[in-house]
C-alpha positions in Angstrom: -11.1 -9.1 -14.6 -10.1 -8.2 -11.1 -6.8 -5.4 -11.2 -5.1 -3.4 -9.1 -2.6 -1.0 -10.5 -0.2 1.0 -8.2 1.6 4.4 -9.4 3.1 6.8 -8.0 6.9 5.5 -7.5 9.8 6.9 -8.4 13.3 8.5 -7.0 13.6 10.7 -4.3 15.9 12.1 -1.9 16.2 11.3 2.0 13.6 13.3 3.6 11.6 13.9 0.8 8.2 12.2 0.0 6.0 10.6 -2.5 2.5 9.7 -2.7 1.5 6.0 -4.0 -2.1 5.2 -5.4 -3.7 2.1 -6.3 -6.7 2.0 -9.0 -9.1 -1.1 -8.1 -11.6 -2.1 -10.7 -13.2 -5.5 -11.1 -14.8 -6.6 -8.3 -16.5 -4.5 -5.1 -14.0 -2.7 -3.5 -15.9 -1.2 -0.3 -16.1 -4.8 0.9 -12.3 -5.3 1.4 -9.5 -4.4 3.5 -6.5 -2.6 1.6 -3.0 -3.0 2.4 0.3 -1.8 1.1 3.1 -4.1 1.2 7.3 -3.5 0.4 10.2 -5.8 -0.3 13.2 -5.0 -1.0 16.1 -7.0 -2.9 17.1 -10.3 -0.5 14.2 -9.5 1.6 10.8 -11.0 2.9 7.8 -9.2 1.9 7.1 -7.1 4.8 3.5 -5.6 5.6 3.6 -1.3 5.6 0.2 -0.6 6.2 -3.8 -1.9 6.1 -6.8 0.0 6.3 -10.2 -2.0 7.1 -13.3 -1.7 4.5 -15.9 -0.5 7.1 -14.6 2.4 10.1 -11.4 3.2 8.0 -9.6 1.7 11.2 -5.6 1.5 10.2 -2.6 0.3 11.4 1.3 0.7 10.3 5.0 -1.1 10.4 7.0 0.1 13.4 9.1 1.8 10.8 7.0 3.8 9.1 4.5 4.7 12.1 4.6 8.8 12.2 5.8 9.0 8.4 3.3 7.2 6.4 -0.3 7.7 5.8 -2.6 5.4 4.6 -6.3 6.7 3.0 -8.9 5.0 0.6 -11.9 6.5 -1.4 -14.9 3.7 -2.1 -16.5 6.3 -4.4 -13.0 6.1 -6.7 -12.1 2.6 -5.7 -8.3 3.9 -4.5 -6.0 3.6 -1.7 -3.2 5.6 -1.3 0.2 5.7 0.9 1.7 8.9 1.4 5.0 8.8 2.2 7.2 11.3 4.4 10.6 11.7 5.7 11.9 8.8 3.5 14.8 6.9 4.6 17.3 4.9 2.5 15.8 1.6 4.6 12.4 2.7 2.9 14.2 1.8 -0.7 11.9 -1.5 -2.3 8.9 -2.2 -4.2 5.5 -1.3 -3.2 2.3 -3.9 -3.5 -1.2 -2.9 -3.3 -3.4 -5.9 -1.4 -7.4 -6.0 -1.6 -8.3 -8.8 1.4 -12.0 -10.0 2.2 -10.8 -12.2 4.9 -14.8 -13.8 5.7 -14.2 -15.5 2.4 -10.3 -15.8 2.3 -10.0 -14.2 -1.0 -6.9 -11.9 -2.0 -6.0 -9.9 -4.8 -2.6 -8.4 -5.6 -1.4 -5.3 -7.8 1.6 -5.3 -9.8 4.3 -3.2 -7.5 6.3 0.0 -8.5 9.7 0.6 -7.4 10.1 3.2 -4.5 14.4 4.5 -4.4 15.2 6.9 -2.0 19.0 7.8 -2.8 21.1 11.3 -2.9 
């Protein structure tokens, strides 16, 4: 069965960081594109970050551009979102997305909770 599982989540303080990971297991992960995702509460899901399955090309929110960091290993089948400077605004839940747009197929993790509050 196909999973993703995200960890990593937690509370922190403005300014501070985290580091988010996604395990992938059931189908083959070097062949898709990984994304992270956030939404907070009364809010559209909003696209954070993707990194392509080939070059490791990437791309970023405005918001987060300069702060966030987005990496994958195809020998562990992870992706991972580090996180710096963290803002109140950064406050929601985090998805992990596996895409292999040639065949329109998308899989979704389960989301942990990201609060960044003093």
């Amino acid at each position: 069965q196909v999973q993703l599982v995200e960890s990593g989540g937690g509370l922190v303080q403005p300014g501070g960081s985290l580091r988010l990971s996604c395990a992938a297991s059931g189908f083959t992960f070097s062949r898709y594109a990984m994304s992270w995702y956030r939404q907070a509460p009364g809010k559209e899901r909003e696209l954070v970050a993707v990194i392509s399955s080939g070059t490791g090309w990437t791309n970023y929110a405005d918001s987060v551009k300069g702060r966030f960091t987005i990496s994958r290993d195809n020998f562990k089948n992870t992706v991972s979102l580090q996180m710096n400077t963290l803002k109140f605004e950064d406050t929601a839940v985090y998805y992990c997305k596996a895409s292999w747009g040639d065949y329109g197929i998308e899989h979704w993790g389960q989301g942990t909770q990201v609060t960044v509050s003093s």
